[in-house]
Coordinates of C-alpha atoms and ligand atoms in Angstrom, one line a residue:
Chain A
X1 CA -93.1 157.1 -37.3
X2 CA -94.0 154.3 -35.0
X3 CA -95.2 155.1 -31.4
X4 CA -93.1 153.1 -29.1
X5 CA -94.7 151.2 -26.0
X6 CA -92.5 150.3 -23.1
X7 CA -92.4 149.5 -19.5
X8 CA -89.6 150.2 -17.0
X9 CA -86.2 149.5 -16.8
X10 CA -85.0 146.0 -15.3
X11 CA -88.3 144.7 -16.8
X12 CA -90.7 142.3 -14.9
X13 CA -93.4 140.3 -16.5
X14 CA -96.0 142.9 -16.1
X15 CA -93.8 145.5 -18.0
X16 CA -93.0 143.1 -20.8
X17 CA -96.3 141.5 -21.4
X18 CA -98.1 144.9 -20.9
X19 CA -96.0 146.6 -23.6
X20 CA -96.8 143.6 -26.0
X21 CA -100.4 143.4 -25.2
X22 CA -101.1 147.3 -25.2
X23 CA -99.3 147.7 -28.5
X24 CA -101.4 144.9 -29.9
X25 CA -104.7 146.8 -28.7
X26 CA -103.3 150.1 -30.1
X27 CA -102.5 148.2 -33.4
X28 CA -106.0 146.8 -33.6
X29 CA -107.3 150.4 -33.0
X30 CA -105.3 151.6 -36.0
X31 CA -102.0 153.1 -34.4
X32 CA -98.7 152.2 -35.7
X33 CA -97.4 151.0 -32.3
X34 CA -94.4 148.7 -31.4
X35 CA -93.7 147.2 -28.1
X36 CA -90.0 147.6 -27.0
X37 CA -88.1 146.8 -23.9
X38 CA -85.5 148.8 -21.9
X39 CA -83.6 145.7 -20.4
X40 CA -83.0 142.0 -20.3
X41 CA -86.0 139.6 -20.1
X42 CA -85.9 137.7 -16.8
X43 CA -86.2 134.1 -16.3
X44 CA -90.0 134.2 -15.3
X45 CA -91.0 136.3 -18.3
X46 CA -89.0 134.2 -20.6
X47 CA -91.1 131.1 -19.4
X48 CA -94.4 132.9 -20.0
X49 CA -93.3 134.2 -23.5
X50 CA -92.1 130.7 -24.5
X51 CA -95.3 129.1 -23.1
X52 CA -97.5 131.4 -25.3
X53 CA -95.1 131.3 -28.1
X54 CA -94.4 135.2 -28.2
X55 CA -91.1 136.8 -29.1
X56 CA -89.6 139.3 -26.5
X57 CA -89.9 142.8 -27.8
X58 CA -86.8 144.3 -29.2
X59 CA -84.3 146.0 -26.9
X60 CA -84.1 149.7 -27.4
X61 CA -81.5 151.9 -25.5
X62 CA -82.3 155.4 -26.8
X63 CA -86.0 155.9 -27.6
X64 CA -85.7 159.4 -29.2
X65 CA -83.6 158.1 -32.0
X66 CA -86.7 156.0 -33.1
X67 CA -89.7 157.8 -32.1
X68 CA -91.4 161.3 -31.3
X69 CA -94.4 159.8 -29.4
X70 CA -94.2 157.0 -26.8
X71 CA -96.6 155.3 -24.5
X72 CA -95.5 154.2 -21.0
X73 CA -96.9 151.1 -19.3
X74 CA -96.4 149.9 -15.7
X75 CA -94.4 153.0 -14.6
X76 CA -94.2 156.7 -14.8
X77 CA -91.2 157.9 -12.8
X78 CA -88.3 159.3 -15.0
X79 CA -85.7 157.5 -13.2
X80 CA -87.2 154.1 -14.1
X81 CA -88.0 155.0 -17.7
X82 CA -85.7 155.5 -20.9
X83 CA -82.6 157.7 -20.2
X84 CA -83.7 160.1 -22.8
X85 CA -87.3 160.1 -21.9
X86 CA -87.3 163.9 -21.7
X87 CA -86.6 164.0 -25.5
X88 CA -89.9 162.4 -26.6
X89 CA -93.6 163.3 -26.1
X90 CA -95.3 160.9 -23.8
X91 CA -98.9 160.6 -25.3
X92 CA -100.3 157.9 -23.0
X93 CA -99.7 156.2 -19.7
X94 CA -101.3 153.0 -18.3
X95 CA -99.8 152.3 -14.8
X96 CA -100.7 151.2 -11.3
X97 CA -97.9 152.9 -9.2
X98 CA -97.6 156.1 -7.4
X99 CA -97.1 159.3 -9.5
X100 CA -93.7 161.0 -8.9
X101 CA -91.6 163.3 -10.9
X102 CA -93.9 162.9 -14.0
X103 CA -94.3 165.9 -16.1
X104 CA -95.7 166.9 -19.5
X105 CA -96.1 170.1 -21.4
X106 CA -99.4 169.0 -22.9
X107 CA -102.5 167.0 -21.9
X108 CA -102.2 163.4 -22.3
X109 CA -104.2 160.1 -21.8
X110 CA -103.1 158.8 -18.2
X111 CA -104.9 155.9 -17.0
X112 CA -103.9 154.7 -13.3
X113 CA -105.8 152.6 -11.0
X114 CA -104.5 151.4 -7.7
X115 CA -104.9 147.7 -8.7
X116 CA -102.3 144.9 -8.5
X117 CA -101.2 144.7 -12.0
X118 CA -101.1 146.9 -15.4
X119 CA -102.7 144.0 -17.1
X120 CA -105.9 144.2 -15.0
X121 CA -106.3 147.7 -16.4
X122 CA -105.5 146.6 -20.0
X123 CA -108.2 143.9 -19.6
X124 CA -110.6 146.7 -18.9
X125 CA -109.4 148.8 -21.9
X126 CA -110.2 145.9 -24.4
X127 CA -113.6 145.9 -23.1
X128 CA -114.0 149.7 -23.1
X129 CA -112.9 149.9 -26.8
X130 CA -114.7 146.7 -27.7
X131 CA -111.8 144.8 -28.9
X132 CA -111.8 141.1 -28.2
X133 CA -109.1 139.6 -26.2
X134 CA -107.0 136.9 -28.1
X135 CA -105.8 133.8 -26.5
X136 CA -102.2 134.8 -26.5
X137 CA -103.0 138.3 -25.2
X138 CA -105.1 136.7 -22.4
X139 CA -102.3 134.4 -21.6
X140 CA -99.7 137.2 -21.4
X141 CA -102.0 139.4 -19.2
X142 CA -102.8 136.5 -17.0
X143 CA -99.0 136.0 -16.6
X144 CA -98.6 139.5 -15.5
X145 CA -101.3 139.2 -12.8
X146 CA -99.8 136.1 -11.5
X147 CA -96.3 137.7 -11.3
X148 CA -97.4 141.0 -9.8
X149 CA -99.6 139.4 -7.3
X150 CA -97.3 136.5 -6.6
X151 CA -100.3 134.3 -7.4
X152 CA -102.7 136.4 -5.6
X153 CA -100.7 136.4 -2.3
X154 CA -99.6 140.1 -2.3
X155 CA -101.4 142.8 -0.4
X156 CA -101.4 144.6 -3.6
X157 CA -103.7 142.1 -5.1
X158 CA -107.4 143.3 -5.4
X159 CA -110.6 141.5 -6.1
X160 CA -110.5 143.3 -9.7
X161 CA -107.1 141.5 -10.2
X162 CA -108.5 138.0 -9.3
X163 CA -111.6 138.4 -11.4
X164 CA -109.5 139.6 -14.3
X165 CA -107.3 136.6 -13.9
X166 CA -110.1 134.1 -13.8
X167 CA -111.5 135.6 -17.0
X168 CA -108.2 135.6 -18.7
X169 CA -107.3 132.0 -17.7
X170 CA -110.7 130.7 -19.4
X171 CA -109.7 132.6 -22.8
X172 CA -106.0 131.4 -22.4
X173 CA -107.0 127.9 -21.4
X174 CA -104.7 127.3 -18.7
X175 CA -104.9 126.2 -15.1
X176 CA -104.1 129.3 -13.0
X177 CA -102.4 127.6 -10.2
X178 CA -100.5 124.9 -12.1
X179 CA -99.3 127.4 -14.7
X180 CA -98.8 130.1 -12.1
X181 CA -96.5 128.1 -9.9
X182 CA -94.4 126.8 -12.8
X183 CA -94.0 130.3 -14.1
X184 CA -93.1 131.8 -10.6
X185 CA -90.6 128.9 -10.0
X186 CA -88.9 129.6 -13.3
X187 CA -88.4 133.2 -12.1
X188 CA -87.3 132.2 -8.4
X189 CA -84.4 129.9 -9.9
X190 CA -81.3 131.8 -8.8
X191 CA -79.0 129.1 -10.0
X192 CA -76.0 130.2 -11.7
X193 CA -76.7 133.9 -11.2
X194 CA -74.0 136.3 -10.0
X195 CA -74.5 138.6 -7.1
X196 CA -74.5 141.5 -9.7
X197 CA -77.2 140.0 -11.7
X198 CA -79.3 139.1 -8.5
X199 CA -79.3 142.9 -7.5
X200 CA -80.5 143.9 -10.9
X201 CA -83.0 141.3 -12.0
X202 CA -85.8 143.5 -10.5
X203 CA -84.3 146.8 -9.3
X204 CA -86.0 150.2 -9.4
X205 CA -84.8 153.7 -8.4
X206 CA -86.9 156.2 -6.7
X207 CA -86.4 159.8 -5.8
X208 CA -87.8 160.5 -2.2
X209 CA -87.5 164.3 -1.4
X210 CA -83.7 165.0 -2.0
X211 CA -82.9 161.3 -1.6
X212 CA -82.0 158.8 -4.3
X213 CA -83.1 155.3 -3.3
X214 CA -82.7 152.0 -5.2
X215 CA -85.0 149.1 -4.1
X216 CA -84.3 145.7 -5.7
X217 CA -86.2 142.7 -5.0
X218 CA -85.5 138.9 -5.4
X219 CA -88.1 136.3 -5.2
X220 CA -86.9 133.1 -4.0
X221 CA -88.1 129.9 -2.4
X222 CA -85.0 129.8 -0.3
X223 CA -83.9 132.9 1.5
X224 CA -80.8 131.4 3.1
X225 CA -79.5 130.4 -0.3
X226 CA -79.5 134.0 -1.2
X227 CA -78.1 135.2 2.2
X228 CA -75.3 132.8 1.7
X229 CA -74.0 135.4 -0.9
X230 CA -74.4 138.1 1.6
X231 CA -70.9 139.6 1.2
X232 CA -70.8 139.3 -2.6
X233 CA -74.3 141.1 -2.7
X234 CA -73.1 143.8 -0.3
X235 CA -70.0 144.4 -2.5
X236 CA -72.1 144.9 -5.6
X237 CA -74.6 147.1 -3.7
X238 CA -71.5 149.3 -2.5
X239 CA -70.5 149.8 -6.1
X240 CA -74.2 150.8 -7.1
X241 CA -74.4 153.2 -4.2
X242 CA -71.1 155.0 -5.1
X243 CA -71.8 154.7 -9.0
X244 CA -75.3 156.1 -8.8
X245 CA -74.7 158.4 -5.9
X246 CA -77.6 156.6 -3.9
X247 CA -78.6 157.6 -0.5
X248 CA -79.9 154.1 0.1
X249 CA -79.8 150.6 -1.6
X250 CA -82.4 148.1 -0.1
X251 CA -82.4 144.6 -1.4
X252 CA -85.6 142.8 -0.5
X253 CA -85.2 139.1 -0.6
X254 CA -88.8 137.8 -0.7
X255 CA -89.8 134.2 0.2
X256 CA -92.6 133.5 -2.2
X257 CA -93.8 130.4 -0.2
X258 CA -93.8 132.0 3.2
X259 CA -94.8 135.5 2.0
X260 CA -92.0 137.1 4.0
X261 CA -88.9 139.1 3.3
X262 CA -85.3 139.9 4.7
X263 CA -83.6 143.0 3.4
X264 CA -80.0 143.9 2.9
X265 CA -79.6 147.6 3.4
X266 CA -76.6 150.0 2.6
X267 CA -76.0 153.7 2.4
X268 CA -76.0 157.0 4.4
X269 CA -79.6 156.8 5.0
X270 CA -79.5 153.2 6.4
X271 CA -80.5 154.4 9.9
X272 CA -83.5 156.1 8.4
X273 CA -84.6 152.9 6.9
X274 CA -84.3 151.1 10.4
X275 CA -86.5 153.8 11.7
X276 CA -89.0 153.5 8.8
X277 CA -89.5 149.7 9.4
X278 CA -89.0 150.0 13.1
X279 CA -86.3 147.3 13.0
X280 CA -82.7 147.0 13.9
X281 CA -80.2 146.5 11.2
X282 CA -77.5 143.9 12.3
X283 CA -74.7 143.2 9.7
X284 CA -76.6 145.2 7.3
X285 CA -79.6 142.7 7.4
X286 CA -82.9 144.0 8.2
X287 CA -85.9 141.8 9.0
X288 CA -89.0 142.7 6.9
X289 CA -91.7 140.4 8.5
X290 CA -94.8 140.1 6.2
X291 CA -93.4 142.2 3.5
X292 CA -93.8 141.0 -0.1
X293 CA -94.9 144.1 -2.0
X294 CA -92.3 146.8 -2.7
X295 CA -94.9 149.1 -4.0
X296 CA -97.3 148.9 -1.0
X297 CA -95.0 147.8 1.9
X298 CA -91.6 149.4 1.1
X299 CA -91.9 152.5 -1.0
X300 CA -94.6 154.3 1.0
X301 CA -92.9 153.4 4.4
X302 CA -89.5 154.7 3.2
X303 CA -91.2 157.8 1.5
X304 CA -92.7 158.8 4.9
X305 CA -89.1 159.0 6.5
X306 CA -87.1 160.1 3.4
X307 CA -89.5 162.1 1.3
Chain B
X1 CA -115.0 161.2 7.3
X2 CA -116.1 162.8 4.0
X3 CA -114.0 162.5 1.0
X4 CA -113.8 166.1 -0.5
X5 CA -114.1 166.6 -4.3
X6 CA -112.8 169.8 -5.9
X7 CA -111.4 171.7 -8.8
X8 CA -108.9 174.4 -9.2
X9 CA -108.6 177.9 -7.5
X10 CA -110.4 180.7 -9.2
X11 CA -113.0 178.1 -10.3
X12 CA -114.4 178.1 -13.8
X13 CA -117.6 176.3 -14.9
X14 CA -115.9 172.9 -15.5
X15 CA -114.2 173.1 -12.1
X16 CA -117.4 173.8 -10.3
X17 CA -119.9 171.5 -12.1
X18 CA -117.3 168.6 -12.3
X19 CA -116.9 168.8 -8.4
X20 CA -120.8 168.6 -8.1
X21 CA -121.2 165.8 -10.6
X22 CA -118.5 163.6 -9.7
X23 CA -119.4 163.8 -6.1
X24 CA -122.8 162.9 -7.2
X25 CA -121.5 159.9 -9.1
X26 CA -119.4 158.8 -6.3
X27 CA -122.3 159.2 -3.8
X28 CA -124.4 156.9 -6.0
X29 CA -121.6 154.5 -6.0
X30 CA -121.7 154.4 -2.1
X31 CA -118.9 156.9 -1.1
X32 CA -119.4 159.6 1.3
X33 CA -118.2 162.5 -0.9
X34 CA -118.9 166.1 -0.8
X35 CA -118.1 168.8 -3.6
X36 CA -116.5 171.9 -2.3
X37 CA -114.9 175.0 -4.1
X38 CA -111.6 176.9 -3.3
X39 CA -112.9 180.3 -4.6
X40 CA -115.8 182.4 -5.8
X41 CA -118.2 181.3 -8.3
X42 CA -117.9 183.4 -11.5
X43 CA -121.0 184.9 -13.3
X44 CA -121.1 182.2 -16.1
X45 CA -121.1 179.5 -13.5
X46 CA -123.7 181.2 -11.4
X47 CA -125.8 181.4 -14.6
X48 CA -125.5 177.6 -15.2
X49 CA -126.2 176.7 -11.5
X50 CA -129.3 178.9 -11.4
X51 CA -130.6 177.6 -14.7
X52 CA -130.4 174.0 -13.4
X53 CA -131.5 175.1 -9.9
X54 CA -128.4 173.8 -8.1
X55 CA -126.6 175.3 -5.2
X56 CA -123.0 176.3 -5.3
X57 CA -120.7 173.9 -3.4
X58 CA -119.5 175.2 0.1
X59 CA -116.2 177.3 0.1
X60 CA -113.4 175.6 2.0
X61 CA -110.0 177.3 2.6
X62 CA -108.2 174.4 4.3
X63 CA -109.1 171.0 3.2
X64 CA -107.0 169.1 5.6
X65 CA -109.0 170.4 8.5
X66 CA -112.1 168.5 7.2
X67 CA -110.8 165.6 5.3
X68 CA -108.0 162.9 5.0
X69 CA -108.9 161.8 1.5
X70 CA -109.5 164.1 -1.4
X71 CA -110.5 163.7 -5.1
X72 CA -109.2 166.4 -7.6
X73 CA -111.2 167.3 -10.8
X74 CA -110.1 169.6 -13.6
X75 CA -106.6 170.1 -12.3
X76 CA -103.6 168.4 -10.7
X77 CA -100.9 170.9 -10.4
X78 CA -100.2 171.7 -6.6
X79 CA -99.9 175.6 -7.3
X80 CA -103.6 175.5 -8.6
X81 CA -105.0 173.3 -5.7
X82 CA -105.7 173.9 -2.0
X83 CA -102.8 175.5 -0.2
X84 CA -102.7 172.5 2.1
X85 CA -102.9 170.0 -0.6
X86 CA -99.7 168.2 0.7
X87 CA -101.4 167.5 4.0
X88 CA -104.1 165.2 2.4
X89 CA -104.1 162.0 0.4
X90 CA -105.1 162.4 -3.1
X91 CA -107.1 159.1 -3.9
X92 CA -108.4 160.2 -7.3
X93 CA -107.9 162.6 -10.1
X94 CA -110.2 163.3 -13.2
X95 CA -108.6 165.9 -15.4
X96 CA -107.8 167.0 -18.9
X97 CA -104.7 169.0 -18.3
X98 CA -100.9 168.5 -18.5
X99 CA -99.4 166.8 -15.5
X100 CA -96.9 168.9 -13.7
X101 CA -95.5 169.0 -10.1
X102 CA -98.0 166.2 -9.2
X103 CA -96.8 163.7 -6.6
X104 CA -98.3 160.9 -4.3
X105 CA -96.6 158.4 -2.1
X106 CA -99.2 155.5 -3.0
X107 CA -100.9 154.4 -6.1
X108 CA -104.1 156.0 -7.0
X109 CA -106.9 156.4 -9.6
X110 CA -105.8 158.8 -12.1
X111 CA -108.0 159.3 -15.2
X112 CA -106.8 162.1 -17.8
X113 CA -107.7 162.3 -21.3
X114 CA -106.7 165.0 -23.9
X115 CA -110.3 166.1 -24.3
X116 CA -111.7 169.6 -24.2
X117 CA -113.5 169.3 -20.8
X118 CA -113.3 167.3 -17.5
X119 CA -117.1 166.7 -17.8
X120 CA -116.7 164.8 -21.1
X121 CA -114.6 162.3 -19.2
X122 CA -117.1 162.1 -16.4
X123 CA -119.9 161.3 -19.0
X124 CA -117.8 158.3 -19.8
X125 CA -117.3 157.3 -16.2
X126 CA -121.2 157.3 -15.8
X127 CA -121.4 154.7 -18.5
X128 CA -118.4 152.6 -17.3
X129 CA -120.1 152.4 -13.9
X130 CA -123.6 151.8 -15.4
X131 CA -125.0 154.9 -13.5
X132 CA -127.8 156.9 -15.2
X133 CA -127.1 160.5 -15.8
X134 CA -129.9 162.8 -14.3
X135 CA -131.3 165.7 -16.0
X136 CA -129.3 168.1 -13.6
X137 CA -126.1 166.3 -13.9
X138 CA -126.4 166.5 -17.7
X139 CA -127.1 170.1 -17.6
X140 CA -124.1 170.8 -15.5
X141 CA -122.0 168.8 -17.8
X142 CA -123.3 170.4 -20.8
X143 CA -122.5 173.8 -19.3
X144 CA -119.0 172.8 -18.6
X145 CA -118.3 171.6 -22.2
X146 CA -119.7 174.7 -23.7
X147 CA -117.6 176.8 -21.3
X148 CA -114.4 175.0 -21.8
X149 CA -114.9 174.7 -25.6
X150 CA -116.3 178.3 -26.0
X151 CA -119.4 176.7 -27.6
X152 CA -117.1 174.2 -29.5
X153 CA -114.8 177.0 -31.1
X154 CA -111.7 176.2 -29.0
X155 CA -109.0 174.1 -30.6
X156 CA -109.1 172.0 -27.5
X157 CA -112.6 170.8 -28.5
X158 CA -112.7 167.3 -29.8
X159 CA -115.3 165.2 -31.5
X160 CA -115.8 163.4 -28.3
X161 CA -116.8 166.7 -26.5
X162 CA -119.2 167.5 -29.3
X163 CA -120.7 164.0 -28.9
X164 CA -121.0 164.1 -25.3
X165 CA -122.7 167.6 -25.5
X166 CA -125.2 166.5 -28.0
X167 CA -126.1 163.4 -25.7
X168 CA -126.2 165.6 -22.5
X169 CA -128.3 168.3 -24.2
X170 CA -131.0 165.7 -25.0
X171 CA -131.1 164.6 -21.3
X172 CA -131.0 168.1 -20.0
X173 CA -133.6 169.2 -22.6
X174 CA -132.0 172.4 -23.7
X175 CA -131.0 174.0 -27.0
X176 CA -127.2 174.0 -26.9
X177 CA -126.8 177.1 -29.0
X178 CA -129.4 179.2 -27.3
X179 CA -128.6 178.1 -23.8
X180 CA -124.8 178.2 -24.6
X181 CA -124.6 181.6 -25.9
X182 CA -126.9 183.0 -22.9
X183 CA -124.5 181.3 -20.5
X184 CA -121.2 182.6 -22.2
X185 CA -122.8 186.2 -22.3
X186 CA -123.5 185.9 -18.5
X187 CA -119.8 185.2 -18.1
X188 CA -118.5 187.8 -20.5
X189 CA -120.4 190.5 -18.9
X190 CA -117.6 192.7 -17.2
X191 CA -119.8 195.4 -16.2
X192 CA -119.1 196.8 -12.7
X193 CA -116.0 194.5 -12.1
X194 CA -112.8 196.2 -10.8
X195 CA -109.4 195.7 -12.5
X196 CA -108.5 193.5 -9.4
X197 CA -111.5 191.3 -10.0
X198 CA -111.0 191.0 -13.8
X199 CA -107.4 189.7 -13.5
X200 CA -108.4 187.0 -10.9
X201 CA -111.8 185.7 -12.4
X202 CA -109.8 182.9 -14.3
X203 CA -106.3 183.1 -13.3
X204 CA -104.0 180.0 -12.8
X205 CA -100.4 179.7 -11.6
X206 CA -98.0 177.4 -13.3
X207 CA -94.3 176.3 -12.6
X208 CA -92.3 176.2 -15.8
X209 CA -88.8 175.0 -15.0
X210 CA -87.6 177.5 -12.4
X211 CA -90.1 180.1 -13.5
X212 CA -93.4 181.0 -11.7
X213 CA -95.9 182.0 -14.2
X214 CA -99.5 183.2 -13.8
X215 CA -101.9 183.2 -16.7
X216 CA -105.2 185.0 -16.4
X217 CA -108.1 185.0 -19.1
X218 CA -110.9 187.2 -19.7
X219 CA -113.6 186.2 -21.9
X220 CA -115.3 189.2 -23.6
X221 CA -117.4 190.4 -26.6
X222 CA -115.4 193.7 -26.5
X223 CA -111.7 193.6 -26.1
X224 CA -111.4 197.4 -26.3
X225 CA -113.7 197.8 -23.3
X226 CA -111.2 195.8 -21.3
X227 CA -108.1 197.4 -22.9
X228 CA -109.6 200.7 -21.7
X229 CA -108.8 199.7 -18.3
X230 CA -105.2 198.9 -19.3
X231 CA -103.3 201.1 -16.7
X232 CA -105.5 199.8 -13.7
X233 CA -105.0 196.1 -14.9
X234 CA -101.2 196.7 -15.1
X235 CA -101.1 198.1 -11.8
X236 CA -102.9 195.1 -10.4
X237 CA -100.6 192.8 -12.3
X238 CA -97.7 194.6 -10.9
X239 CA -99.0 194.1 -7.4
X240 CA -99.4 190.3 -8.1
X241 CA -96.0 189.9 -9.7
X242 CA -94.3 191.4 -6.4
X243 CA -96.6 189.6 -4.0
X244 CA -96.4 186.1 -5.4
X245 CA -92.9 186.6 -6.8
X246 CA -93.9 185.8 -10.3
X247 CA -91.4 185.9 -13.2
X248 CA -94.3 186.5 -15.5
X249 CA -97.9 187.5 -15.5
X250 CA -99.8 187.2 -18.7
X251 CA -103.4 188.4 -19.0
X252 CA -105.0 186.9 -22.1
X253 CA -108.1 189.0 -23.2
X254 CA -110.2 186.8 -25.5
X255 CA -112.8 187.9 -27.9
X256 CA -115.4 184.9 -27.8
X257 CA -117.2 186.2 -31.0
X258 CA -113.9 186.6 -33.1
X259 CA -111.9 183.7 -31.7
X260 CA -108.9 186.0 -31.1
X261 CA -106.9 187.4 -28.2
X262 CA -104.8 190.3 -27.0
X263 CA -102.4 189.9 -24.1
X264 CA -101.1 192.1 -21.3
X265 CA -97.7 191.0 -20.2
X266 CA -95.5 191.9 -17.3
X267 CA -92.5 190.5 -15.4
X268 CA -88.8 190.0 -15.8
X269 CA -89.4 187.1 -18.3
X270 CA -91.5 189.3 -20.6
X271 CA -89.0 189.2 -23.4
X272 CA -89.0 185.6 -23.3
X273 CA -92.9 185.6 -23.7
X274 CA -92.2 187.8 -26.6
X275 CA -90.0 185.2 -28.2
X276 CA -92.2 182.5 -27.3
X277 CA -95.0 184.0 -29.4
X278 CA -92.8 185.6 -31.9
X279 CA -94.5 188.9 -31.2
X280 CA -93.4 192.3 -30.2
X281 CA -94.4 193.8 -27.0
X282 CA -95.5 197.4 -27.2
X283 CA -96.6 199.1 -23.9
X284 CA -97.0 195.7 -22.4
X285 CA -99.5 194.6 -25.0
X286 CA -98.9 191.5 -27.1
X287 CA -101.1 190.5 -29.9
X288 CA -102.2 186.9 -29.8
X289 CA -103.9 186.2 -33.1
X290 CA -105.9 183.1 -33.1
X291 CA -105.3 182.2 -29.5
X292 CA -108.3 181.2 -27.4
X293 CA -107.0 178.3 -25.3
X294 CA -104.7 178.8 -22.5
X295 CA -104.0 175.1 -22.2
X296 CA -103.2 174.4 -25.7
X297 CA -102.0 177.8 -27.2
X298 CA -100.5 179.5 -24.2
X299 CA -99.1 177.0 -21.5
X300 CA -97.1 174.8 -24.0
X301 CA -95.6 177.7 -25.9
X302 CA -94.4 179.5 -22.7
X303 CA -93.2 176.1 -21.4
X304 CA -91.2 175.7 -24.4
X305 CA -89.1 178.8 -23.7
X306 CA -89.4 179.0 -19.8
X307 CA -89.6 175.3 -18.8
Ligands
MN401 MN1 -96.9 146.2 -12.7
MN402 MN1 -111.7 172.2 -17.6

């Protein structure tokens, strides 16, 4: 029986490419591993996959129907994983996020580092196991680092991420800035997307104490273009809040050029969000100056107040 | 401010030596780290420390009074950690147990592998960071592997543990079998110990679903000698059950020569324990044939029924 390798729901480039690359490393080490995905491939990731001529992993809804053992990359929180994650055995995790709600009955391999991207850890694992990085795998890992670090601008980006990216760019034979900007722009193109699509491209659910919080992020080069859809976005967020019983829905609209964000916020805990960020909410809009990283600048701040 | 490095309560040899050795590695990497302990050093560990001429780490009850950042070795479950663990920031974990109840607000360095001993992972970390292993550190890591694997007899022992032990024995310049047996015998000497001491030498608390379970282990060369104290042991276990509100207390008495165990079991969930091990409990005694590893042969079996 195959071991399935997958990242989080509403997959981003790191989640998709890390699943592909880690499955490839495990295969080269003799394990019958297959990368799968839990959701749609976004525009940015599609650009990277096409550029390096790699097929997207297969979509799987219920992992327990296909596997006993699974490997998680780029996430660990059950709310962000397969709906039936409690019915399989998690044998490995490679991740760079906080650990929350994660539980196993037996010892496992867990590798987390506080770096900007899962791919930076994967690049180390190739070395530790003495496996050479192929051109395609290098290109995919590079894409993940560019994506998670917003081309090295995010505060989550470490020297290790930069060094890994430089190494991988040499193997992949691409110009980091040129390729990176083109890839980010492919993801930032919001043309033709509905409000419902916009709030779910990059959405993650978190449990913070007794609260259930959804934080979605949109990368754009034109925040006003997104805010023009304010009422439609809020309507979709309202639906999500009631359907998923959320205490808070925060949509972070990030200007990838200015490295700045504006939030739309909704839910019973919205005054706590105001308190957390020390900002006033006016017409559901909350300024998030200097914020570009959900992981480093949003989740810990909200957890402090809600957790 | 120092970063404190420590293992679990009721420390065993792996917990004490891993704290010492990892603090030493971190110091050599430039971090102001100090190993501490959360409980008494047992007879086996004392033998190892004396043999390699190392002082026991300092006892600390409340870690938050001394540190902001801490590093956990050989455990992750809050019930087994410092009582005020929720008041400090866990920046690293190096462990080889299941993950349960562990929670952080921020990303961290987490290194777990399903090997028999924390020291086996530490031995890798020295190599990954290019730091040489001193004779003393080698002796301490070797002691941990011998202890956790019961001189390579435990089912938790992997080829990696054996290889690490052979490497470390060469650096430490000791004969593994001769040193190992002497060390284990030092720990298995129960002479002069009260029933209360016996049930707490190597006790760990676990949360399994809604249940609170304590599993203590005694290594001995004479199970009957321990069972002769049956009523005193049960009296102390009864006190523990009511004081800590336990659903189950299981005392595993392990014959380190025959690699076999006998359990004393107490609490509202004792019939569930009988079901879990498919054994009858007679006069609070449960046969545990072939069991030597709490981690691999006790915790998962009980979690299956109680979790
Ligand atoms: Mn990521
Ligand atoms: Mn251990």
